[in-house]
């Protein structure tokens, strides 16, 4: 839930459910020719078939990102396009960015126009991205070497001085996931991500995806970006999730949104890889991902993680005025007292294992289940959230603040009583110009409230000379949660904040866990003290603190597994699919499909093992006679103060009576109780030898046939088993049928296997790198 600020709704309708997409077949491996940059590919990152992706332009030979000698961890800042100063409020321009402290800048936002193309609107002097200028503003002078002006000109001007800093165009956001703002500032309800990636019947809109992806590649080349950041809020099957303005388009497509999201990310990854190979530089693909367990439950196993250079977790907006429960915006840990979770009996349920899922540590461990720590960044808010009329709790913490009515257009019938006025400086307004109550303030304003200072900027936000502060804003801090807040006992106002103490603790957490770094929304909220004026103003205090913590840190964690895995891998595919939709998806009971893509029959009793994240309790099981059980756990019990380890190790075995022939598949019903990202670190024991699975895309593995030395020349991403000649036994291909990854069909006396989701693409016409893999004559 990327922080709603200017032009973004402040009330988030949380939702989660799962759509019925089968995870793309976990097949593929690695080769080690240095000439194709394989030595620099990050662990677990998908590699486009037949493309020599120039990973070494961005990564070192350990698969770690190169960011400059004094940047061992990422500091990613969102830079918004609307703080131009043209409306009288303080500007935040590229010249205000602490370029020597950050590693990446995400420009927010580009949008998807009505033609499914990436756009920032029509060029012209009022276009902040490409046409606006700031005469007389020091540092905002245009670089005449570029054919465009605006923020994009300035970003590239400063990148010349700071060549290690990368810029990405972020697409979407809360207000522009399902629509966009036109040149007059009015929102156009075009459908955005929802209709671009998913048709009205729930099928994948591959034509829309291709159009958008091609335009994204052209866009970053034109404007000098290093990659694309996707902020799609949200691809879930849960009704009424995301922006209420999007419901007419999104709700009708819920059952297909996860499938469309996966197709979008795969297509983008491949097109960026091909463009990068042609240009001699790796183009990055990242996402802003939700952090709440409720939302993530609706995204199946977040199957897109393998396509991403890294994920930025939106580990904020965990409590706010969309409901009555008063709590931290972005606590690091759970304290076992979260009022929202307690009301839902999360702590009392044995199935949940006492694990609270509205905190940064939980969200990090969710993604850690299928990604190296170094490909994960935790999010920090440089803004507040808050309630008024708070009743109960400890200085407001875990109290309640119920509203009598909800803001128009919020999509809510019951919500919280959000703070307003002087306690809501960065407030949004609805289409009628009415303030949306949220307690949304830049941190520099919150620091002034704490000191009892009325900043000289207040008139620019509509506060007159008569403005006075009521009561005292006392700072409070909970060391278990790692969460500060301001409590005004007279007004009963609670504002959740961040400051040096909480950010320092979170930076230490990043270093200790080997995490890739931090992401902040948004840079303009950071603060600095102006002694001459006696007030806080936009500054670099928190960003500088993180830079100082990270500059001498050890290198981040670059491997998915925290234990040694086999270096030989076999082509056995694993897919998680058939997730239930909407609120019917608890407990979480997908089907796990195992497909033998080797030339060796697997005997009954063959054992598979895999890891899943400690974000879910260690009580996974199956309902299919495979004896699924957790055989070891890095963490047990509640997560008060943080989860202590990363993985549960699971064992399952083919039933003693069931062999698995080459090309054959078997399914079991898997059962778990909190969402996890795609289970990873698979092994299979075949005739006493333990192998990795090629689909884990691990560095340092070589694809082999069971019982043999490494195969000399298979394409590890698209393995081709040798079929047994004979009659065609697979169903005949039909142009009207949707086929998931791993599905086999017969067509023109040959057997074909789909490498990913497809519909209407005739086998034999898609080429060597296309969707259909030729398994031979039948």
Short mmCIF file of C-alpha atoms in Angstrom, two decimals, residues 102-356:
data_model
loop_
_atom_site.label_atom_id
_atom_site.label_comp_id
_atom_site.label_asym_id
_atom_site.label_seq_id
_atom_site.Cartn_x
_atom_site.Cartn_y
_atom_site.Cartn_z
CA UNK A 102 20.90 7.37 -2.09
CA UNK A 103 21.48 4.50 -4.51
CA UNK A 104 18.24 4.51 -6.53
CA UNK A 105 15.51 7.03 -7.31
CA UNK A 106 12.03 5.91 -8.32
CA UNK A 107 10.13 8.62 -10.18
CA UNK A 108 6.45 8.56 -9.17
CA UNK A 109 4.54 8.17 -11.33
CA UNK A 110 4.16 7.18 -14.92
CA UNK A 111 0.76 5.82 -15.88
CA UNK A 112 -0.89 3.53 -18.41
CA UNK A 113 -2.86 5.59 -20.91
CA UNK A 114 -6.04 4.58 -22.70
CA UNK A 115 -3.97 2.94 -25.42
CA UNK A 116 -2.13 0.72 -22.89
CA UNK A 117 1.11 2.65 -23.23
CA UNK A 118 3.40 4.04 -20.54
CA UNK A 119 2.97 7.80 -20.42
CA UNK A 120 3.50 10.89 -18.30
CA UNK A 121 1.09 12.97 -20.37
CA UNK A 122 1.47 15.29 -23.31
CA UNK A 123 4.63 17.32 -23.62
CA UNK A 124 4.34 21.01 -22.86
CA UNK A 125 5.49 23.69 -20.41
CA UNK A 126 3.05 22.49 -17.74
CA UNK A 127 4.23 18.88 -17.85
CA UNK A 128 6.27 18.46 -14.67
CA UNK A 129 8.11 15.41 -16.01
CA UNK A 130 9.19 16.65 -19.43
CA UNK A 131 8.37 20.34 -19.94
CA UNK A 132 8.29 22.39 -16.75
CA UNK A 133 11.11 24.74 -15.77
CA UNK A 134 11.97 26.59 -12.56
CA UNK A 135 13.61 29.91 -13.53
CA UNK A 136 15.72 31.43 -10.81
CA UNK A 137 15.77 28.31 -8.63
CA UNK A 138 19.35 27.36 -7.81
CA UNK A 139 20.17 23.86 -8.99
CA UNK A 140 17.09 23.65 -11.20
CA UNK A 141 18.77 25.00 -14.34
CA UNK A 142 18.05 22.79 -17.36
CA UNK A 143 20.76 20.78 -19.08
CA UNK A 144 20.52 21.83 -22.75
CA UNK A 145 21.97 18.53 -23.97
CA UNK A 146 18.61 16.79 -23.49
CA UNK A 147 15.62 17.13 -25.78
CA UNK A 148 13.21 17.49 -22.87
CA UNK A 149 12.95 19.61 -19.73
CA UNK A 150 11.18 19.06 -16.42
CA UNK A 151 12.09 16.56 -13.74
CA UNK A 152 13.52 14.11 -16.26
CA UNK A 153 16.06 16.66 -17.45
CA UNK A 154 17.16 17.42 -13.90
CA UNK A 155 17.35 13.75 -12.90
CA UNK A 156 19.72 13.06 -15.76
CA UNK A 157 21.71 16.21 -15.10
CA UNK A 158 22.46 15.08 -11.56
CA UNK A 159 23.07 11.48 -12.63
CA UNK A 160 26.03 12.76 -14.65
CA UNK A 161 27.52 13.95 -11.36
CA UNK A 162 26.52 10.76 -9.50
CA UNK A 163 26.87 7.94 -12.03
CA UNK A 164 26.40 5.17 -9.44
CA UNK A 165 22.83 6.28 -8.74
CA UNK A 166 20.19 4.48 -10.80
CA UNK A 167 16.78 5.87 -11.73
CA UNK A 168 13.62 3.89 -12.42
CA UNK A 169 10.24 4.99 -13.71
CA UNK A 170 7.56 3.84 -11.27
CA UNK A 171 4.24 3.06 -12.91
CA UNK A 172 0.87 3.11 -11.20
CA UNK A 173 0.41 3.95 -7.55
CA UNK A 174 -2.80 4.07 -5.53
CA UNK A 175 -4.43 6.75 -7.66
CA UNK A 176 -3.16 5.60 -11.06
CA UNK A 177 -3.31 1.80 -10.94
CA UNK A 178 -6.72 1.75 -12.60
CA UNK A 179 -6.73 5.13 -14.27
CA UNK A 180 -4.61 8.25 -14.73
CA UNK A 181 -4.60 12.00 -14.38
CA UNK A 182 -4.96 13.81 -17.68
CA UNK A 183 -3.24 17.05 -18.58
CA UNK A 184 -5.95 19.09 -16.84
CA UNK A 185 -5.48 17.15 -13.60
CA UNK A 186 -8.73 15.22 -13.87
CA UNK A 187 -8.66 11.48 -13.35
CA UNK A 188 -9.47 9.33 -16.38
CA UNK A 189 -10.93 5.96 -15.38
CA UNK A 190 -9.26 4.02 -18.17
CA UNK A 191 -8.72 0.71 -16.39
CA UNK A 192 -4.94 0.96 -16.21
CA UNK A 193 -3.22 -2.23 -15.10
CA UNK A 194 -6.52 -4.04 -14.62
CA UNK A 195 -7.66 -3.97 -18.25
CA UNK A 196 -4.18 -3.74 -19.80
CA UNK A 197 -3.18 -7.12 -18.32
CA UNK A 198 -6.53 -8.89 -17.92
CA UNK A 199 -9.53 -9.17 -20.22
CA UNK A 200 -13.09 -8.77 -19.00
CA UNK A 201 -13.53 -12.57 -19.00
CA UNK A 202 -10.50 -13.01 -16.72
CA UNK A 203 -8.13 -14.23 -19.43
CA UNK A 204 -4.71 -12.71 -19.99
CA UNK A 205 -4.67 -9.67 -22.28
CA UNK A 206 -1.38 -10.50 -23.94
CA UNK A 207 -1.86 -7.88 -26.64
CA UNK A 208 -2.25 -5.16 -24.01
CA UNK A 209 0.74 -6.49 -22.09
CA UNK A 210 2.90 -6.49 -25.20
CA UNK A 211 1.86 -2.94 -26.06
CA UNK A 212 2.66 -1.68 -22.59
CA UNK A 213 5.94 -3.59 -22.33
CA UNK A 214 7.18 -2.34 -25.69
CA UNK A 215 6.28 1.20 -24.71
CA UNK A 216 8.07 0.81 -21.36
CA UNK A 217 11.27 -0.26 -23.10
CA UNK A 218 11.04 2.71 -25.47
CA UNK A 219 10.27 5.06 -22.57
CA UNK A 220 13.29 4.20 -20.44
CA UNK A 221 15.57 4.44 -23.45
CA UNK A 222 14.18 7.85 -24.38
CA UNK A 223 14.42 9.36 -20.92
CA UNK A 224 17.56 7.65 -19.59
CA UNK A 225 16.06 5.43 -16.89
CA UNK A 226 17.79 2.28 -15.67
CA UNK A 227 14.62 0.26 -15.37
CA UNK A 228 10.94 -0.01 -14.57
CA UNK A 229 9.26 -0.20 -11.15
CA UNK A 230 5.71 -1.58 -11.15
CA UNK A 231 3.37 -0.32 -8.43
CA UNK A 232 0.17 -2.27 -9.21
CA UNK A 233 -2.33 -1.83 -6.35
CA UNK A 234 -3.57 -4.63 -6.35
CA UNK A 235 -3.69 -7.80 -8.47
CA UNK A 236 -5.92 -9.78 -6.12
CA UNK A 237 -9.19 -11.65 -6.51
CA UNK A 238 -10.65 -10.06 -3.37
CA UNK A 239 -13.69 -7.94 -4.11
CA UNK A 240 -13.30 -4.24 -3.33
CA UNK A 241 -9.51 -4.33 -2.91
CA UNK A 242 -7.60 -1.29 -4.06
CA UNK A 243 -8.89 2.14 -5.03
CA UNK A 244 -12.71 2.40 -4.98
CA UNK A 245 -12.58 4.39 -8.22
CA UNK A 246 -11.30 1.24 -9.91
CA UNK A 247 -14.02 -1.15 -8.74
CA UNK A 248 -16.12 -1.02 -11.94
CA UNK A 249 -13.13 -2.41 -13.86
CA UNK A 250 -11.25 -4.39 -11.21
CA UNK A 251 -14.06 -6.32 -9.54
CA UNK A 252 -15.21 -7.91 -12.78
CA UNK A 253 -11.69 -9.22 -13.41
CA UNK A 254 -10.77 -10.48 -9.93
CA UNK A 255 -10.46 -14.16 -10.87
CA UNK A 256 -7.84 -13.38 -13.53
CA UNK A 257 -5.77 -10.59 -12.00
CA UNK A 258 -3.00 -12.76 -10.56
CA UNK A 259 -2.65 -14.58 -13.85
CA UNK A 260 -2.45 -11.28 -15.73
CA UNK A 261 0.10 -9.93 -13.26
CA UNK A 262 2.36 -12.93 -13.77
CA UNK A 263 2.09 -12.66 -17.56
CA UNK A 264 2.86 -8.94 -17.37
CA UNK A 265 5.99 -9.40 -15.26
CA UNK A 266 7.29 -12.26 -17.38
CA UNK A 267 6.78 -10.30 -20.57
CA UNK A 268 8.41 -7.19 -19.15
CA UNK A 269 11.39 -9.20 -17.90
CA UNK A 270 11.94 -10.79 -21.30
CA UNK A 271 11.56 -7.58 -23.27
CA UNK A 272 13.87 -5.71 -20.91
CA UNK A 273 16.41 -8.54 -21.16
CA UNK A 274 16.35 -8.47 -24.95
CA UNK A 275 16.68 -4.68 -25.02
CA UNK A 276 19.49 -4.82 -22.49
CA UNK A 277 21.38 -7.41 -24.49
CA UNK A 278 21.11 -5.18 -27.57
CA UNK A 279 22.21 -2.09 -25.63
CA UNK A 280 24.96 -3.76 -23.60
CA UNK A 281 23.42 -2.94 -20.20
CA UNK A 282 21.06 -4.75 -17.87
CA UNK A 283 17.69 -3.02 -17.43
CA UNK A 284 16.14 -3.51 -14.01
CA UNK A 285 12.62 -4.65 -13.15
CA UNK A 286 11.31 -4.07 -9.63
CA UNK A 287 7.96 -3.86 -7.86
CA UNK A 288 6.38 -2.17 -4.88
CA UNK A 289 4.76 -5.07 -3.04
CA UNK A 290 2.17 -5.05 -0.25
CA UNK A 291 3.20 -6.07 3.24
CA UNK A 292 0.06 -7.09 5.08
CA UNK A 293 -0.69 -10.79 5.41
CA UNK A 294 -4.29 -10.10 4.47
CA UNK A 295 -3.34 -8.59 1.12
CA UNK A 296 -0.62 -11.10 0.35
CA UNK A 297 -2.99 -13.98 0.95
CA UNK A 298 -4.78 -12.80 -2.16
CA UNK A 299 -1.68 -12.97 -4.36
CA UNK A 300 -1.23 -16.74 -4.20
CA UNK A 301 2.52 -17.35 -3.71
CA UNK A 302 3.62 -14.07 -5.32
CA UNK A 303 4.84 -16.03 -8.32
CA UNK A 304 6.50 -13.02 -9.97
CA UNK A 305 9.44 -12.82 -7.57
CA UNK A 306 11.77 -14.68 -9.92
CA UNK A 307 11.40 -11.98 -12.60
CA UNK A 308 12.48 -9.16 -10.27
CA UNK A 309 15.87 -7.66 -9.63
CA UNK A 310 14.47 -6.87 -6.21
CA UNK A 311 11.22 -6.25 -4.37
CA UNK A 312 10.45 -3.08 -2.41
CA UNK A 313 8.13 -4.00 0.44
CA UNK A 314 5.53 -1.33 1.23
CA UNK A 315 5.93 -2.09 4.92
CA UNK A 316 3.83 0.86 6.02
CA UNK A 317 0.15 1.78 6.00
CA UNK A 318 -0.25 -1.16 8.37
CA UNK A 319 -2.65 0.86 10.50
CA UNK A 320 -4.59 3.96 9.57
CA UNK A 321 -7.96 5.66 9.31
CA UNK A 322 -9.47 3.06 7.01
CA UNK A 323 -10.53 1.32 10.23
CA UNK A 324 -10.94 2.14 13.93
CA UNK A 325 -7.87 0.32 15.25
CA UNK A 326 -5.17 2.74 16.40
CA UNK A 327 -1.64 1.46 15.89
CA UNK A 328 1.74 2.10 14.27
CA UNK A 329 2.02 2.97 10.61
CA UNK A 330 5.13 0.83 10.13
CA UNK A 331 6.24 -1.10 13.21
CA UNK A 332 9.28 -3.32 12.79
CA UNK A 333 7.98 -6.12 15.02
CA UNK A 334 4.77 -7.50 16.48
CA UNK A 335 4.16 -7.11 20.20
CA UNK A 336 1.35 -9.62 20.60
CA UNK A 337 -1.11 -6.81 21.40
CA UNK A 338 -2.20 -5.55 17.97
CA UNK A 339 -5.85 -4.64 18.53
CA UNK A 340 -6.87 -5.36 14.95
CA UNK A 341 -5.33 -8.83 15.04
CA UNK A 342 -6.68 -9.51 18.51
CA UNK A 343 -10.20 -8.66 17.32
CA UNK A 344 -9.79 -11.25 14.57
CA UNK A 345 -8.53 -13.85 17.10
CA UNK A 346 -5.20 -14.17 15.32
CA UNK A 347 -3.34 -14.55 18.60
CA UNK A 348 -5.80 -17.07 19.96
CA UNK A 349 -5.85 -19.36 16.93
CA UNK A 350 -3.58 -22.40 16.98
CA UNK A 351 -3.67 -22.44 13.18
CA UNK A 352 -2.01 -19.01 13.02
CA UNK A 353 0.56 -20.10 15.57
CA UNK A 354 0.25 -16.80 17.41
CA UNK A 355 1.99 -15.00 14.52
CA UNK A 356 1.03 -11.37 14.03
#
